[in-house]
PDB file of C-alpha atoms in Angstrom:
ATOM      1  CA  UNK A   1     -65.443  30.047 134.851  1.00 88.00           C
ATOM      2  CA  UNK A   2     -66.265  27.177 132.556  1.00 92.00           C
ATOM      3  CA  UNK A   3     -69.730  25.754 132.114  1.00 93.00           C
ATOM      4  CA  UNK A   4     -70.844  22.573 130.413  1.00 92.00           C
ATOM      5  CA  UNK A   5     -72.347  24.630 127.581  1.00 93.00           C
ATOM      6  CA  UNK A   6     -69.057  26.477 127.033  1.00 94.00           C
ATOM      7  CA  UNK A   7     -67.183  23.172 126.998  1.00 94.00           C
ATOM      8  CA  UNK A   8     -69.469  21.691 124.359  1.00 93.00           C
ATOM      9  CA  UNK A   9     -69.043  24.773 122.155  1.00 94.00           C
ATOM     10  CA  UNK A  10     -65.228  24.708 122.208  1.00 93.00           C
ATOM     11  CA  UNK A  11     -63.974  23.867 118.715  1.00 94.00           C
ATOM     12  CA  UNK A  12     -60.636  22.752 117.335  1.00 93.00           C
ATOM     13  CA  UNK A  13     -58.252  25.459 116.129  1.00 93.00           C
ATOM     14  CA  UNK A  14     -54.997  25.567 114.159  1.00 94.00           C
ATOM     15  CA  UNK A  15     -53.054  25.109 117.374  1.00 95.00           C
ATOM     16  CA  UNK A  16     -53.639  23.912 120.929  1.00 96.00           C
ATOM     17  CA  UNK A  17     -55.374  26.447 123.160  1.00 96.00           C
ATOM     18  CA  UNK A  18     -56.566  26.617 126.763  1.00 96.00           C
ATOM     19  CA  UNK A  19     -59.737  27.788 128.462  1.00 95.00           C
ATOM     20  CA  UNK A  20     -59.310  28.383 132.184  1.00 96.00           C
ATOM     21  CA  UNK A  21     -61.738  27.535 134.944  1.00 94.00           C
ATOM     22  CA  UNK A  22     -60.447  28.334 138.441  1.00 92.00           C
ATOM     23  CA  UNK A  23     -57.737  27.401 140.943  1.00 94.00           C
ATOM     24  CA  UNK A  24     -55.396  25.976 138.309  1.00 95.00           C
ATOM     25  CA  UNK A  25     -58.000  23.941 136.409  1.00 97.00           C
ATOM     26  CA  UNK A  26     -58.240  24.450 132.662  1.00 97.00           C
ATOM     27  CA  UNK A  27     -59.324  22.678 129.499  1.00 97.00           C
ATOM     28  CA  UNK A  28     -56.797  22.102 126.748  1.00 97.00           C
ATOM     29  CA  UNK A  29     -58.357  21.870 123.285  1.00 97.00           C
ATOM     30  CA  UNK A  30     -56.217  20.080 120.715  1.00 96.00           C
ATOM     31  CA  UNK A  31     -56.179  20.482 116.926  1.00 96.00           C
ATOM     32  CA  UNK A  32     -58.137  17.229 116.682  1.00 95.00           C
ATOM     33  CA  UNK A  33     -60.932  18.707 118.786  1.00 94.00           C
ATOM     34  CA  UNK A  34     -60.200  16.531 121.813  1.00 96.00           C
ATOM     35  CA  UNK A  35     -60.571  18.317 125.140  1.00 97.00           C
ATOM     36  CA  UNK A  36     -58.554  17.463 128.241  1.00 98.00           C
ATOM     37  CA  UNK A  37     -58.976  18.722 131.784  1.00 98.00           C
ATOM     38  CA  UNK A  38     -55.620  19.679 133.238  1.00 98.00           C
ATOM     39  CA  UNK A  39     -54.522  21.041 136.596  1.00 97.00           C
ATOM     40  CA  UNK A  40     -51.518  23.348 136.905  1.00 97.00           C
ATOM     41  CA  UNK A  41     -49.687  23.353 140.240  1.00 96.00           C
ATOM     42  CA  UNK A  42     -46.274  23.722 141.827  1.00 94.00           C
ATOM     43  CA  UNK A  43     -44.439  20.601 142.958  1.00 93.00           C
ATOM     44  CA  UNK A  44     -44.397  20.573 146.779  1.00 90.00           C
ATOM     45  CA  UNK A  45     -40.621  19.992 147.050  1.00 91.00           C
ATOM     46  CA  UNK A  46     -39.044  21.509 143.928  1.00 92.00           C
ATOM     47  CA  UNK A  47     -41.594  24.346 143.513  1.00 92.00           C
ATOM     48  CA  UNK A  48     -41.425  23.803 139.729  1.00 95.00           C
ATOM     49  CA  UNK A  49     -44.635  24.211 137.778  1.00 95.00           C
ATOM     50  CA  UNK A  50     -46.261  20.871 136.941  1.00 95.00           C
ATOM     51  CA  UNK A  51     -49.335  19.879 134.953  1.00 96.00           C
ATOM     52  CA  UNK A  52     -51.578  16.969 135.873  1.00 96.00           C
ATOM     53  CA  UNK A  53     -53.959  15.605 133.232  1.00 96.00           C
ATOM     54  CA  UNK A  54     -57.210  14.738 134.964  1.00 96.00           C
ATOM     55  CA  UNK A  55     -59.111  13.224 132.048  1.00 96.00           C
ATOM     56  CA  UNK A  56     -60.788  13.760 128.707  1.00 96.00           C
ATOM     57  CA  UNK A  57     -64.038  15.634 128.225  1.00 96.00           C
ATOM     58  CA  UNK A  58     -66.866  14.464 127.942  1.00 92.00           C
ATOM     59  CA  UNK A  59     -65.907  11.150 129.601  1.00 96.00           C
ATOM     60  CA  UNK A  60     -64.907  13.254 132.599  1.00 96.00           C
ATOM     61  CA  UNK A  61     -67.457  15.930 133.400  1.00 95.00           C
ATOM     62  CA  UNK A  62     -66.770  19.419 134.701  1.00 96.00           C
ATOM     63  CA  UNK A  63     -67.986  18.629 138.232  1.00 96.00           C
ATOM     64  CA  UNK A  64     -65.794  15.508 138.361  1.00 96.00           C
ATOM     65  CA  UNK A  65     -62.792  17.473 137.104  1.00 96.00           C
ATOM     66  CA  UNK A  66     -63.317  20.075 139.818  1.00 97.00           C
ATOM     67  CA  UNK A  67     -63.531  17.318 142.426  1.00 96.00           C
ATOM     68  CA  UNK A  68     -60.276  15.779 141.157  1.00 95.00           C
ATOM     69  CA  UNK A  69     -58.660  19.221 141.218  1.00 96.00           C
ATOM     70  CA  UNK A  70     -59.783  19.695 144.829  1.00 96.00           C
ATOM     71  CA  UNK A  71     -58.367  16.275 145.768  1.00 95.00           C
ATOM     72  CA  UNK A  72     -55.067  17.213 144.125  1.00 95.00           C
ATOM     73  CA  UNK A  73     -55.021  20.480 146.076  1.00 96.00           C
ATOM     74  CA  UNK A  74     -55.612  18.542 149.308  1.00 94.00           C
ATOM     75  CA  UNK A  75     -52.651  16.294 148.480  1.00 93.00           C
ATOM     76  CA  UNK A  76     -50.511  19.367 147.834  1.00 94.00           C
ATOM     77  CA  UNK A  77     -51.581  20.842 151.176  1.00 94.00           C
ATOM     78  CA  UNK A  78     -50.048  17.859 152.987  1.00 94.00           C
ATOM     79  CA  UNK A  79     -46.900  17.911 150.843  1.00 93.00           C
ATOM     80  CA  UNK A  80     -47.715  15.120 148.384  1.00 93.00           C
ATOM     81  CA  UNK A  81     -47.340  15.331 144.613  1.00 93.00           C
ATOM     82  CA  UNK A  82     -50.679  14.525 142.911  1.00 93.00           C
ATOM     83  CA  UNK A  83     -48.880  13.176 139.810  1.00 92.00           C
ATOM     84  CA  UNK A  84     -47.045  10.636 141.944  1.00 92.00           C
ATOM     85  CA  UNK A  85     -50.313   9.708 143.643  1.00 88.00           C
ATOM     86  CA  UNK A  86     -51.940   9.192 140.235  1.00 89.00           C
ATOM     87  CA  UNK A  87     -49.062   6.959 139.079  1.00 91.00           C
ATOM     88  CA  UNK A  88     -49.227   4.959 142.300  1.00 91.00           C
ATOM     89  CA  UNK A  89     -52.993   4.541 141.949  1.00 88.00           C
ATOM     90  CA  UNK A  90     -52.567   3.374 138.338  1.00 91.00           C
ATOM     91  CA  UNK A  91     -49.901   0.859 139.386  1.00 92.00           C
ATOM     92  CA  UNK A  92     -52.129  -0.469 142.177  1.00 92.00           C
ATOM     93  CA  UNK A  93     -55.066  -0.762 139.775  1.00 92.00           C
ATOM     94  CA  UNK A  94     -52.902  -2.635 137.273  1.00 92.00           C
ATOM     95  CA  UNK A  95     -51.792  -5.059 140.007  1.00 90.00           C
ATOM     96  CA  UNK A  96     -55.409  -5.640 141.029  1.00 90.00           C
ATOM     97  CA  UNK A  97     -56.411  -6.319 137.406  1.00 89.00           C
ATOM     98  CA  UNK A  98     -53.483  -8.709 136.906  1.00 88.00           C
ATOM     99  CA  UNK A  99     -54.334 -10.574 140.104  1.00 86.00           C
ATOM    100  CA  UNK A 100     -58.014 -10.883 139.182  1.00 81.00           C
ATOM    101  CA  UNK A 101     -57.056 -12.101 135.694  1.00 81.00           C
ATOM    102  CA  UNK A 102     -54.683 -14.629 137.235  1.00 78.00           C
ATOM    103  CA  UNK A 103     -57.404 -15.839 139.604  1.00 72.00           C
ATOM    104  CA  UNK A 104     -59.963 -16.032 136.788  1.00 71.00           C
ATOM    105  CA  UNK A 105     -57.577 -18.137 134.702  1.00 76.00           C
ATOM    106  CA  UNK A 106     -56.852 -20.652 137.455  1.00 81.00           C
ATOM    107  CA  UNK A 107     -57.867 -24.184 136.650  1.00 81.00           C
ATOM    108  CA  UNK A 108     -59.702 -26.622 138.869  1.00 85.00           C
ATOM    109  CA  UNK A 109     -58.105 -29.949 139.688  1.00 85.00           C
ATOM    110  CA  UNK A 110     -60.510 -31.672 137.270  1.00 87.00           C
ATOM    111  CA  UNK A 111     -59.552 -29.330 134.398  1.00 86.00           C
ATOM    112  CA  UNK A 112     -55.874 -29.778 135.134  1.00 85.00           C
ATOM    113  CA  UNK A 113     -56.352 -33.548 135.239  1.00 86.00           C
ATOM    114  CA  UNK A 114     -58.110 -33.527 131.844  1.00 88.00           C
ATOM    115  CA  UNK A 115     -55.222 -31.629 130.231  1.00 87.00           C
ATOM    116  CA  UNK A 116     -52.631 -33.847 131.878  1.00 88.00           C
ATOM    117  CA  UNK A 117     -54.460 -37.023 130.864  1.00 88.00           C
ATOM    118  CA  UNK A 118     -54.778 -35.890 127.226  1.00 88.00           C
ATOM    119  CA  UNK A 119     -51.054 -35.168 127.180  1.00 87.00           C
ATOM    120  CA  UNK A 120     -50.051 -38.459 128.822  1.00 88.00           C
ATOM    121  CA  UNK A 121     -52.493 -40.646 126.865  1.00 86.00           C
ATOM    122  CA  UNK A 122     -50.294 -40.385 123.774  1.00 87.00           C
ATOM    123  CA  UNK A 123     -47.356 -42.083 125.479  1.00 89.00           C
ATOM    124  CA  UNK A 124     -49.229 -44.673 127.606  1.00 88.00           C
ATOM    125  CA  UNK A 125     -50.474 -48.067 126.655  1.00 91.00           C
ATOM    126  CA  UNK A 126     -54.230 -48.538 126.842  1.00 90.00           C
ATOM    127  CA  UNK A 127     -54.027 -50.664 130.011  1.00 92.00           C
ATOM    128  CA  UNK A 128     -51.950 -48.003 131.824  1.00 91.00           C
ATOM    129  CA  UNK A 129     -54.362 -45.279 130.731  1.00 89.00           C
ATOM    130  CA  UNK A 130     -57.378 -47.293 131.909  1.00 91.00           C
ATOM    131  CA  UNK A 131     -55.761 -48.114 135.278  1.00 91.00           C
ATOM    132  CA  UNK A 132     -54.715 -44.507 136.012  1.00 88.00           C
ATOM    133  CA  UNK A 133     -58.016 -43.058 134.806  1.00 89.00           C
ATOM    134  CA  UNK A 134     -59.923 -45.443 137.108  1.00 91.00           C
ATOM    135  CA  UNK A 135     -57.824 -44.541 140.144  1.00 90.00           C
ATOM    136  CA  UNK A 136     -57.976 -40.793 139.619  1.00 88.00           C
ATOM    137  CA  UNK A 137     -61.600 -40.531 138.498  1.00 90.00           C
ATOM    138  CA  UNK A 138     -62.746 -42.983 141.169  1.00 91.00           C
ATOM    139  CA  UNK A 139     -60.915 -41.482 144.133  1.00 88.00           C
ATOM    140  CA  UNK A 140     -59.471 -38.013 143.501  1.00 87.00           C
ATOM    141  CA  UNK A 141     -61.925 -36.272 141.172  1.00 87.00           C
ATOM    142  CA  UNK A 142     -64.941 -36.796 143.490  1.00 90.00           C
ATOM    143  CA  UNK A 143     -63.010 -35.188 146.365  1.00 86.00           C
ATOM    144  CA  UNK A 144     -60.773 -32.648 144.596  1.00 85.00           C
ATOM    145  CA  UNK A 145     -62.489 -31.964 141.264  1.00 80.00           C
ATOM    146  CA  UNK A 146     -63.585 -28.410 142.102  1.00 80.00           C
ATOM    147  CA  UNK A 147     -60.438 -27.568 144.055  1.00 77.00           C
ATOM    148  CA  UNK A 148     -58.459 -24.688 142.581  1.00 75.00           C
ATOM    149  CA  UNK A 149     -54.745 -24.917 143.427  1.00 66.00           C
TER     150      UNK A 149
END
């Protein structure tokens, strides 16, 4: 069984080596000294041996790695592949991040108007610019300025 003290004392070697914990969980120590928690299991359909990387030590602690291993074992018990679950979770997280970035980058009507006016001002005569600015700033901006399309 691994302990936090044992994990801290693991040093890099000439080649990759493993230190086992329990129930398929082990730490892989690379030549660079980086340590990764990995879980070895059999795919529920193909029965081929698979390895799931859970995370890097010390960012992922031993207790967290054991919890992730237990969650993966629960998925296996109901016939799901934990690697596929991890990929699906990553894809969902990426979609959430993209959506929040898209929402954060949305412009208000007033900001959009400012950009549009700066672009159009180059091609308009002064009287046209003044007339359109008066209409929009007098009627639309007070009502729609903070609106985000």
